[in-house]
Short mmCIF file of C-alpha atoms and ligand atoms in Angstrom, two decimals:
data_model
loop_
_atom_site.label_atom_id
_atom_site.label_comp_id
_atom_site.label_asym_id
_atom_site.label_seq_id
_atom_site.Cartn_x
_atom_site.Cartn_y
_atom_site.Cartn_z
CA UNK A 834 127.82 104.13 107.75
CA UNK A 835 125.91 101.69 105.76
CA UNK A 836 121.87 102.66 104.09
CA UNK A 837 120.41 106.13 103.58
CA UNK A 838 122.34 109.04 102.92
CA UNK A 839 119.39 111.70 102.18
CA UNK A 840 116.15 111.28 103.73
CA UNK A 841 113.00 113.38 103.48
CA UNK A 842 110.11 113.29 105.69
CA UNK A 843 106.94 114.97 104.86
CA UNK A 844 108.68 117.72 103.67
CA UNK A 845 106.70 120.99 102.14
CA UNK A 846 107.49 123.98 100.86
CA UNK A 847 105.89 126.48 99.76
CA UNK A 848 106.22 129.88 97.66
CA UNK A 849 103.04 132.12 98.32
CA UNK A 850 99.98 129.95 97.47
CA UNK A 851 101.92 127.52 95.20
CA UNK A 852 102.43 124.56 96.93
CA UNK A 853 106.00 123.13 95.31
CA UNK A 854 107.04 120.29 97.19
CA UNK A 855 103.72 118.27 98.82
CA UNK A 856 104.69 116.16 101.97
CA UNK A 857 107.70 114.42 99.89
CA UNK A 858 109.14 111.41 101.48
CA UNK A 859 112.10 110.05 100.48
CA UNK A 860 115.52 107.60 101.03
CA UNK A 861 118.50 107.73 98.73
CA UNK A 862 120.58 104.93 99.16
CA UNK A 863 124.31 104.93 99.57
CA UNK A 864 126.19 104.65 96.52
CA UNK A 865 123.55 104.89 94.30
CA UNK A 866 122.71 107.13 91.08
CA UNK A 867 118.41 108.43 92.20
CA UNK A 868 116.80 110.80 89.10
CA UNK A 869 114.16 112.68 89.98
CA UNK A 870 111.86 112.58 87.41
CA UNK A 871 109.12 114.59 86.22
CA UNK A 872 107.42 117.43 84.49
CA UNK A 873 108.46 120.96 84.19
CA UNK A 874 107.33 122.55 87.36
CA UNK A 875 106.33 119.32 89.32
CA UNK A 876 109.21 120.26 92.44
CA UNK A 877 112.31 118.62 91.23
CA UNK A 878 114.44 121.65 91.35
CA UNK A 879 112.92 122.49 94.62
CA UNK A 880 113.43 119.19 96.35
CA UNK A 881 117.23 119.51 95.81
CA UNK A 882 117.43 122.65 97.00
CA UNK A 883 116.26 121.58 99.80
CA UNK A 884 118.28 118.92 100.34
CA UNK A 885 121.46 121.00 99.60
CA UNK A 886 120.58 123.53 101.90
CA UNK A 887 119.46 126.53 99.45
CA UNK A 888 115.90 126.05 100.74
CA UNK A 889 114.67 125.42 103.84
CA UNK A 890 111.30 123.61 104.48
CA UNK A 891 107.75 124.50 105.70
CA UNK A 892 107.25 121.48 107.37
CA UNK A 893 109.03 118.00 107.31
CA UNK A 894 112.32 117.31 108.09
CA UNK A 895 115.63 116.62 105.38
CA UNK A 896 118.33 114.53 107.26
CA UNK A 897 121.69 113.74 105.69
CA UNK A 898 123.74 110.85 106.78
CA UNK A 899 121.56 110.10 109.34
CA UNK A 900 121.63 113.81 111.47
CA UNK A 901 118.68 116.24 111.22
CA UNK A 902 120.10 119.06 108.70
CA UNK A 903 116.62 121.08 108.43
CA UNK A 904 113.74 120.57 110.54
CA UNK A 905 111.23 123.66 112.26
CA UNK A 906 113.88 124.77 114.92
CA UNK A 907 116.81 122.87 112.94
CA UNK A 908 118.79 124.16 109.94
CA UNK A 909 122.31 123.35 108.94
CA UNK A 910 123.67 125.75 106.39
CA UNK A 911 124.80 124.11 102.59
CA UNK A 912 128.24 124.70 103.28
CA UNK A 913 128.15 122.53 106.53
CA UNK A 914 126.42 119.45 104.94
CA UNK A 915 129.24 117.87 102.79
CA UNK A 916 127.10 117.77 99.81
CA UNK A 917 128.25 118.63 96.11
CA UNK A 918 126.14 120.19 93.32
CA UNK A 919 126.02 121.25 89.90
CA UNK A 920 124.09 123.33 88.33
CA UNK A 921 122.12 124.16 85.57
CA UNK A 922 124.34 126.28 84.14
CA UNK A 923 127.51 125.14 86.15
CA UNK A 924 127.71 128.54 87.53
CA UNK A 925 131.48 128.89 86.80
CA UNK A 926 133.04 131.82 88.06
CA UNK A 927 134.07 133.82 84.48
CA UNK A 928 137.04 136.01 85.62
CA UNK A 929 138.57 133.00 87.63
CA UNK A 930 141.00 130.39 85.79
CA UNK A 931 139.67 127.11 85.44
CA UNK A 932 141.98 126.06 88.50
CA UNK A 933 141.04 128.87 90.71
CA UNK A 934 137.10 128.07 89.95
CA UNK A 935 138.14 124.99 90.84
CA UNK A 936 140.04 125.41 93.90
CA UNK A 937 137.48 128.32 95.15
CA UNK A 938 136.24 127.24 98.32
CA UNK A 939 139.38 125.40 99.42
CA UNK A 940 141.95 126.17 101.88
CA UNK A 941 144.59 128.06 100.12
CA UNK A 942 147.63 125.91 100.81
CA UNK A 943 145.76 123.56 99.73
CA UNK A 944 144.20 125.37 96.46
CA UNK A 945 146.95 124.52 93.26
CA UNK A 946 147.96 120.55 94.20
CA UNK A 947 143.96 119.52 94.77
CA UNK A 948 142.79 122.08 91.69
CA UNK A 949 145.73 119.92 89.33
CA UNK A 950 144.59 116.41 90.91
CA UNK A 951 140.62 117.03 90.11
CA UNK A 952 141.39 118.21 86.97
CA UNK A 953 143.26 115.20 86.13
CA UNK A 954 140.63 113.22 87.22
CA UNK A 955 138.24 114.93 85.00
CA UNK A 956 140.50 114.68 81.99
CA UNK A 957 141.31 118.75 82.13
CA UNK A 958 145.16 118.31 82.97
CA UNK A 959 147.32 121.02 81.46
CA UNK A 960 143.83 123.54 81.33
CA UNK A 961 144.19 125.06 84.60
CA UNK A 962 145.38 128.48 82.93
CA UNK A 963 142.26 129.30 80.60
CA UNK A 964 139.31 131.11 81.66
CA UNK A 965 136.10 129.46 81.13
CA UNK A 966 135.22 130.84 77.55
CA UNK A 967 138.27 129.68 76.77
CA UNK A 968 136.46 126.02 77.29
CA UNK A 969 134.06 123.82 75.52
CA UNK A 970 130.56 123.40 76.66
CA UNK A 971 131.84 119.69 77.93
CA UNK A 972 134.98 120.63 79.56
CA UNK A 973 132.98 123.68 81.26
CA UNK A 974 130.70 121.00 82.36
CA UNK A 975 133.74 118.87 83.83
CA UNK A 976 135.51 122.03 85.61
CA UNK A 977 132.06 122.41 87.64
CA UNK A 978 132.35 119.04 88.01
CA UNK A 979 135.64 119.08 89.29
CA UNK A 980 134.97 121.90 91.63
CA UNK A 981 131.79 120.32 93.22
CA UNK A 982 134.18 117.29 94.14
CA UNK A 983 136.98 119.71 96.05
CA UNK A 984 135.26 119.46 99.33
CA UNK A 985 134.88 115.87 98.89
CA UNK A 986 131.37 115.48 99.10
CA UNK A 987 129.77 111.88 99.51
CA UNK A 988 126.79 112.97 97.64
CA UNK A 989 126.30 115.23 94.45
CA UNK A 990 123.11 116.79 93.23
CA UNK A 991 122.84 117.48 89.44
CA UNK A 992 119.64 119.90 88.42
CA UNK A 993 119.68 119.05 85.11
CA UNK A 994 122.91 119.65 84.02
CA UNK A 995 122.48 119.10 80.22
CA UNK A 996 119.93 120.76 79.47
CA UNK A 997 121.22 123.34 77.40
CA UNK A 998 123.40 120.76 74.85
CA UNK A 999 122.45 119.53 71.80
CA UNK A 1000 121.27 115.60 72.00
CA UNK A 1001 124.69 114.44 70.46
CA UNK A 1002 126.59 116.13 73.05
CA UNK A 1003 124.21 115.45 75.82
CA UNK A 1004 124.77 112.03 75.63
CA UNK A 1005 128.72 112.63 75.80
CA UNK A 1006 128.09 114.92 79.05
CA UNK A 1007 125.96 112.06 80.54
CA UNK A 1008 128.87 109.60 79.66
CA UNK A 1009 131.45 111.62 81.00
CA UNK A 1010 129.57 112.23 84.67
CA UNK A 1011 128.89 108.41 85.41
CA UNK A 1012 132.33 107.31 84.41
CA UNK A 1013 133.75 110.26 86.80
CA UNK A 1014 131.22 110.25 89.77
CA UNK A 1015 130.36 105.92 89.75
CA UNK A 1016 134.06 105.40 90.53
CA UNK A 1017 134.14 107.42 93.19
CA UNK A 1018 131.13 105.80 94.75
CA UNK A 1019 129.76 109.03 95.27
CA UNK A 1020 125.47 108.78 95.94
CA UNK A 1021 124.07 111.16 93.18
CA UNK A 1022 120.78 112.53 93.23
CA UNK A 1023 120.10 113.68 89.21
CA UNK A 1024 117.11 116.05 88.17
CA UNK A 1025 115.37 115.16 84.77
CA UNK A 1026 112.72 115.93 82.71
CA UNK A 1027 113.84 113.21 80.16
CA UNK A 1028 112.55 110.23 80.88
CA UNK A 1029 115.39 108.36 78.67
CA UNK A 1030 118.03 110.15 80.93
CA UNK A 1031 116.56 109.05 83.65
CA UNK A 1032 116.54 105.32 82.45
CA UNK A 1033 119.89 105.53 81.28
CA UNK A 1034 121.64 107.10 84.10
CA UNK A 1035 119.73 105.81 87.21
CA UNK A 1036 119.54 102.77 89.37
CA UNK A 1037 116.58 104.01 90.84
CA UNK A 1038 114.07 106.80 89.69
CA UNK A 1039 111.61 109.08 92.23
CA UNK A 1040 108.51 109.73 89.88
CA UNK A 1041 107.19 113.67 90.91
CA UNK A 1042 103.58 115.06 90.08
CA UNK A 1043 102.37 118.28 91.66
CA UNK A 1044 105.71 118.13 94.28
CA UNK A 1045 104.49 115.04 95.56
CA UNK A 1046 106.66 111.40 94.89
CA UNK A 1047 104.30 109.20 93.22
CA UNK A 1048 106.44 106.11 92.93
CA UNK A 1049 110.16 105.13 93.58
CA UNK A 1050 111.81 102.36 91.17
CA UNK A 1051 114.28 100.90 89.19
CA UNK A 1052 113.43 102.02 85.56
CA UNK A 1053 112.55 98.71 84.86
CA UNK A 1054 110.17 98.26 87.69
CA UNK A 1055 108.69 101.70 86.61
CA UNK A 1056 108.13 100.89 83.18
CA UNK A 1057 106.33 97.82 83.29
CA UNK A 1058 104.53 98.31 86.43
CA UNK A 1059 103.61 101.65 86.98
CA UNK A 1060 101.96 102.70 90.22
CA UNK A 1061 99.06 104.23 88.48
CA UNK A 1062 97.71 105.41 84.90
CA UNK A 1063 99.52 108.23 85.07
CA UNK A 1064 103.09 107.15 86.41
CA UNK A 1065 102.67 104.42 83.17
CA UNK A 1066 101.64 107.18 80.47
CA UNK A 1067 104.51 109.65 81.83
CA UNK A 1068 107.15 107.10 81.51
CA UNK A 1069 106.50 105.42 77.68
CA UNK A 1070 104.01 105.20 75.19
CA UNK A 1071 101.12 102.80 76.52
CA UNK A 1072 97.42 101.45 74.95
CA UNK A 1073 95.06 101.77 77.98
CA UNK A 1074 92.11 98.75 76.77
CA UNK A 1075 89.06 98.56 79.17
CA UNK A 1076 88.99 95.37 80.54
CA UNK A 1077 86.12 92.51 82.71
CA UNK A 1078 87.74 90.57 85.54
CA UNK A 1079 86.20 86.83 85.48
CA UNK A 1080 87.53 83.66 86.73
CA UNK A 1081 91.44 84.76 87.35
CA UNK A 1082 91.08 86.49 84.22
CA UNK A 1083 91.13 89.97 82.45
CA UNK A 1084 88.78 89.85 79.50
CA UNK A 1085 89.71 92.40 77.03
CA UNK A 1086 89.32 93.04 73.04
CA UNK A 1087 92.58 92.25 72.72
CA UNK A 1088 92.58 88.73 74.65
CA UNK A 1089 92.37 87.18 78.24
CA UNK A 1090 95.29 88.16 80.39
CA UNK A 1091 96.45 86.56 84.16
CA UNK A 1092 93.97 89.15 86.43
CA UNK A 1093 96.88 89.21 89.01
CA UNK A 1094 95.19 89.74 91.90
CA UNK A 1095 92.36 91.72 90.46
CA UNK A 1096 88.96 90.53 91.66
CA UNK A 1097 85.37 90.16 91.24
CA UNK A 1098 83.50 91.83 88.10
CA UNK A 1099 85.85 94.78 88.74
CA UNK A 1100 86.01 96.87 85.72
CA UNK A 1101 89.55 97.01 84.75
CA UNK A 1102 92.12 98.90 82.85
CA UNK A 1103 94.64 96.96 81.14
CA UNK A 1104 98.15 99.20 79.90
CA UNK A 1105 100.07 97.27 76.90
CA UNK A 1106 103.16 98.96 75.70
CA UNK A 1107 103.41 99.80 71.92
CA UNK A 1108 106.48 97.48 71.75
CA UNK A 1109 104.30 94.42 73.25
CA UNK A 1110 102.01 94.50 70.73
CA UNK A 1111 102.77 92.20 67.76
CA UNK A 1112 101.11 92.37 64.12
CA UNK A 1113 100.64 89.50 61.85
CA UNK A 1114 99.25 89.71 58.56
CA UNK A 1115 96.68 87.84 58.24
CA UNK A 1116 93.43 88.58 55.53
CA UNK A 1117 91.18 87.26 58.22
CA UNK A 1118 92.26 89.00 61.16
CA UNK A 1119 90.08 91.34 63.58
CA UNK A 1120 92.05 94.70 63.34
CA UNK A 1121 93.34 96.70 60.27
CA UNK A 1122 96.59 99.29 60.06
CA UNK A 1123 95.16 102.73 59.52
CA UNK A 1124 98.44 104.53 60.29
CA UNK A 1125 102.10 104.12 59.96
CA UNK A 1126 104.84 106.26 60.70
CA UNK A 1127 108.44 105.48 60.18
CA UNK A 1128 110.94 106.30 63.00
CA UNK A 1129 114.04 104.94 61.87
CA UNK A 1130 115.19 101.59 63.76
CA UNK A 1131 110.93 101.39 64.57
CA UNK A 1132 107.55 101.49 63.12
CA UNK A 1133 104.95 102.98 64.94
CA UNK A 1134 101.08 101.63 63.63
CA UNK A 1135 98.14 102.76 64.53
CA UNK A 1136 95.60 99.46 64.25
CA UNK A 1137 91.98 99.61 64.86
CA UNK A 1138 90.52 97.09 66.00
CA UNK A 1139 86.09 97.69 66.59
CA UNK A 1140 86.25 100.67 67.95
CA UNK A 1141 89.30 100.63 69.42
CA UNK A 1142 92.75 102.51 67.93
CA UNK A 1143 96.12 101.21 69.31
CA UNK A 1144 99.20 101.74 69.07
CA UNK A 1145 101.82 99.31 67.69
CA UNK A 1146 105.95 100.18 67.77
CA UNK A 1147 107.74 97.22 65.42
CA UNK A 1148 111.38 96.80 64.39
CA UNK A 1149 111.96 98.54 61.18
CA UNK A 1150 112.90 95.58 59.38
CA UNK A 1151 109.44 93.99 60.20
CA UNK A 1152 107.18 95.74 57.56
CA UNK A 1153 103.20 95.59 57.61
CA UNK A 1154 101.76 98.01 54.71
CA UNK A 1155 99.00 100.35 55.95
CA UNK A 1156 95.41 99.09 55.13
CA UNK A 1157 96.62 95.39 55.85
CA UNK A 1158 94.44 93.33 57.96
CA UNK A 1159 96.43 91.72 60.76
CA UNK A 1160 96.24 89.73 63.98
CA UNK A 1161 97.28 91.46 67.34
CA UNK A 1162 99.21 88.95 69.70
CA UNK A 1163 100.72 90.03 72.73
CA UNK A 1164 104.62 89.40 72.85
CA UNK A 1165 104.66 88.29 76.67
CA UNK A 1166 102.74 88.24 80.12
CA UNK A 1167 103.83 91.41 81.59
CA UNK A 1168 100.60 93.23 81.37
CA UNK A 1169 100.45 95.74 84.25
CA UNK A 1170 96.72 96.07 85.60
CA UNK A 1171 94.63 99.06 86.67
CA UNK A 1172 91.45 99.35 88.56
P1 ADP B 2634 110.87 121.64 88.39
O1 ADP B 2634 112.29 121.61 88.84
O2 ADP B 2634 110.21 120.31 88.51
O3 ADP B 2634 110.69 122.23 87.03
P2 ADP B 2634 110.56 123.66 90.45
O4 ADP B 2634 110.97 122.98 91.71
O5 ADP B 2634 111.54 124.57 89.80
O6 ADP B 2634 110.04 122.57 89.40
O7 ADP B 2634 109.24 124.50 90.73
C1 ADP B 2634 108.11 123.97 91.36
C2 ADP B 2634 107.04 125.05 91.49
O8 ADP B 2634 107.46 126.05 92.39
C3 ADP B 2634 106.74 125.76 90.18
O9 ADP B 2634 105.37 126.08 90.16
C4 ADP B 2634 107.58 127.01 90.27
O10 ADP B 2634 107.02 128.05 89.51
C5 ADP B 2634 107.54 127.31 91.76
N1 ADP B 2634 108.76 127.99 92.23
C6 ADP B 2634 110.01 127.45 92.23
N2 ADP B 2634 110.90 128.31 92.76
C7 ADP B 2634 110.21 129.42 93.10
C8 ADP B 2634 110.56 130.68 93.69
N3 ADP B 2634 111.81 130.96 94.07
N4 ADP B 2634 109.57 131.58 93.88
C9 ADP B 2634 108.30 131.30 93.52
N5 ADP B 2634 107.90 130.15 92.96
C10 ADP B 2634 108.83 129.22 92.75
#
């Protein structure tokens, strides 16, 4: 069965008078790796609870290949609905061995040859004896892994499952999860907070405010043309420049742009990303540096220009001093548009 594999349809839930999921609607594709992204507290966690099962909805309905699995007279239980997820924490079982946590919910004929052959596939071969503190943060990571696969799930939910590692590890855990689960073909549904995760890992990402989904994307598609102000401030660093549509054109202090479809004497906001914004030196040019803060392989500036202040991120290697007078050019046409 080809398309969706999740689907949610004006789905709400509530917990007393906090409203944490808003009418969410939703598809996740076959196959494919979806991050829900957002702030703490915007419904992530609470949106995949709900489509595993752990949750059930106020209103709306959560369908999962294609059959109604929680609706107002409808609710399959998590255990019925073929879906995989790890947690937080990974939730390992501590007085288990790392094979029996693994082989937990299986039949137990079944339970030692499938606990060896996951484990294998997760690079833990020959670690079926320890106990879970007897593991690394990573290889914990890749037993709950392991025994969120057992069942054979088509899809996998992650809440966040790196949140507690460092940023050099977290980057290894990330590594180690696509190169297991993208094989597999498995469709993975990924809670984040970090919008570089998100980027990173995803081919598409759900963008969550106040536990409703403001936009759904690939990252690129996210980044340079953001639904609204907010979706484009959430997601990078951006210069918002008030802006006068006139003749197919936006007319702002920092040039003329392609109005694209904006119309009329429509007042305008313009969003440039730092990293579009290009200094040259120049003793007669309209803006001056007024900050600079070095980041390593970038530059950010902070340039005013009248009474404007933007922001500027350069290559490191590019180097403008602060108090230099500069020109602002704009590196290429993709200059998203607001009204
Ligand atoms: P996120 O995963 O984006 O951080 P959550 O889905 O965990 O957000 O929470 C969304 C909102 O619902 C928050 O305001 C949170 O405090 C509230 N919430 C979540 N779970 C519960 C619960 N079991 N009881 C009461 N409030 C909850």
């Amino acid at each position: 069965m080809d398309g969706q594999t999740i689907r949610l349809d004006g789905v709400t839930k509530r917990y007393g008078a906090t409203v944490a999921v808003d009418r969410a609607s939703l598809e996740v594709r076959r196959g494919e790796v979806l991050a829900l992204l957002g702030p703490s507290g915007c419904g992530k966690t609470t949106m995949l609870r709900l489509m595993a099962g752990f949750e059930r909805p106020d209103a709306g309905t959560v369908s999962v290949e294609g059959a109604v699995v929680a609706a107002p007279r409808v609710f399959v239980a998590p255990e019925r609905r073929n879906i995989g997820m790890v947690f937080q924490d990974y939730a390992l079982f501590p007085h288990l061995t790392v094979a029996e946590n693994v082989g937990f919910g299986l039949p137990r004929s079944e339970r030692a040859a499938r606990a060896g052959e996951l484990l294998t596939r997760v690079g833990l071969a020959g670690l079926g004896g320890r106990y879970p503190h007897e593991l690394s943060g990573g290889q914990q990571q890749r037993v709950a892994l392991a025994r969120a696969l057992a069942p054979e799930p088509s899809i996998m939910l992650l809440d966040e499952p790196w949140s507690n590692a460092d940023p050099l590890l977290r980057e290894e855990l990330r590594d180690e999860v696509t190169s297991i689960l993208r094989p597999l073909g498995v469709t993975v549904v990924l809670v984040t907070h970090d919008r570089e995760e998100a980027f990173s890992l995803a081919d598409r990402i759900a963008l969550v405010r106040d536990g409703a989904i403001v936009q759904v994307a690939p990252p690129e598609d996210l980044y340079y043309a953001p639904a609204c102000r907010w979706s484009a401030e959430f997601v990078g660093g951006c210069n918002v420049i008030s802006g006068a549509v006139s003749g197919g054109l936006v007319h702002t202090a920092v040039g003329s742009f392609p109005a694209n479809g904006a119309s009329g004497a429509d007042a305008v906001e313009v969003l440039i990303r730092p990293e579009l914004l290009e200094l040259a030196p120049d003793p007669a040019g309209a803006a001056e540096v007024v900050g600079r803060e070095f980041r390593g392989h970038d530059v950010f500036y902070r340039v005013r220009l009248a009474d404007l202040e933007l922001i500027s991120q350069r290559p490191s290697n590019e180097v403008v001093e602060l108090g230099a007078r500069v020109a602002i050019r704009l590196h290429d046409g993709r200059v998203p548009i607001f009204h």
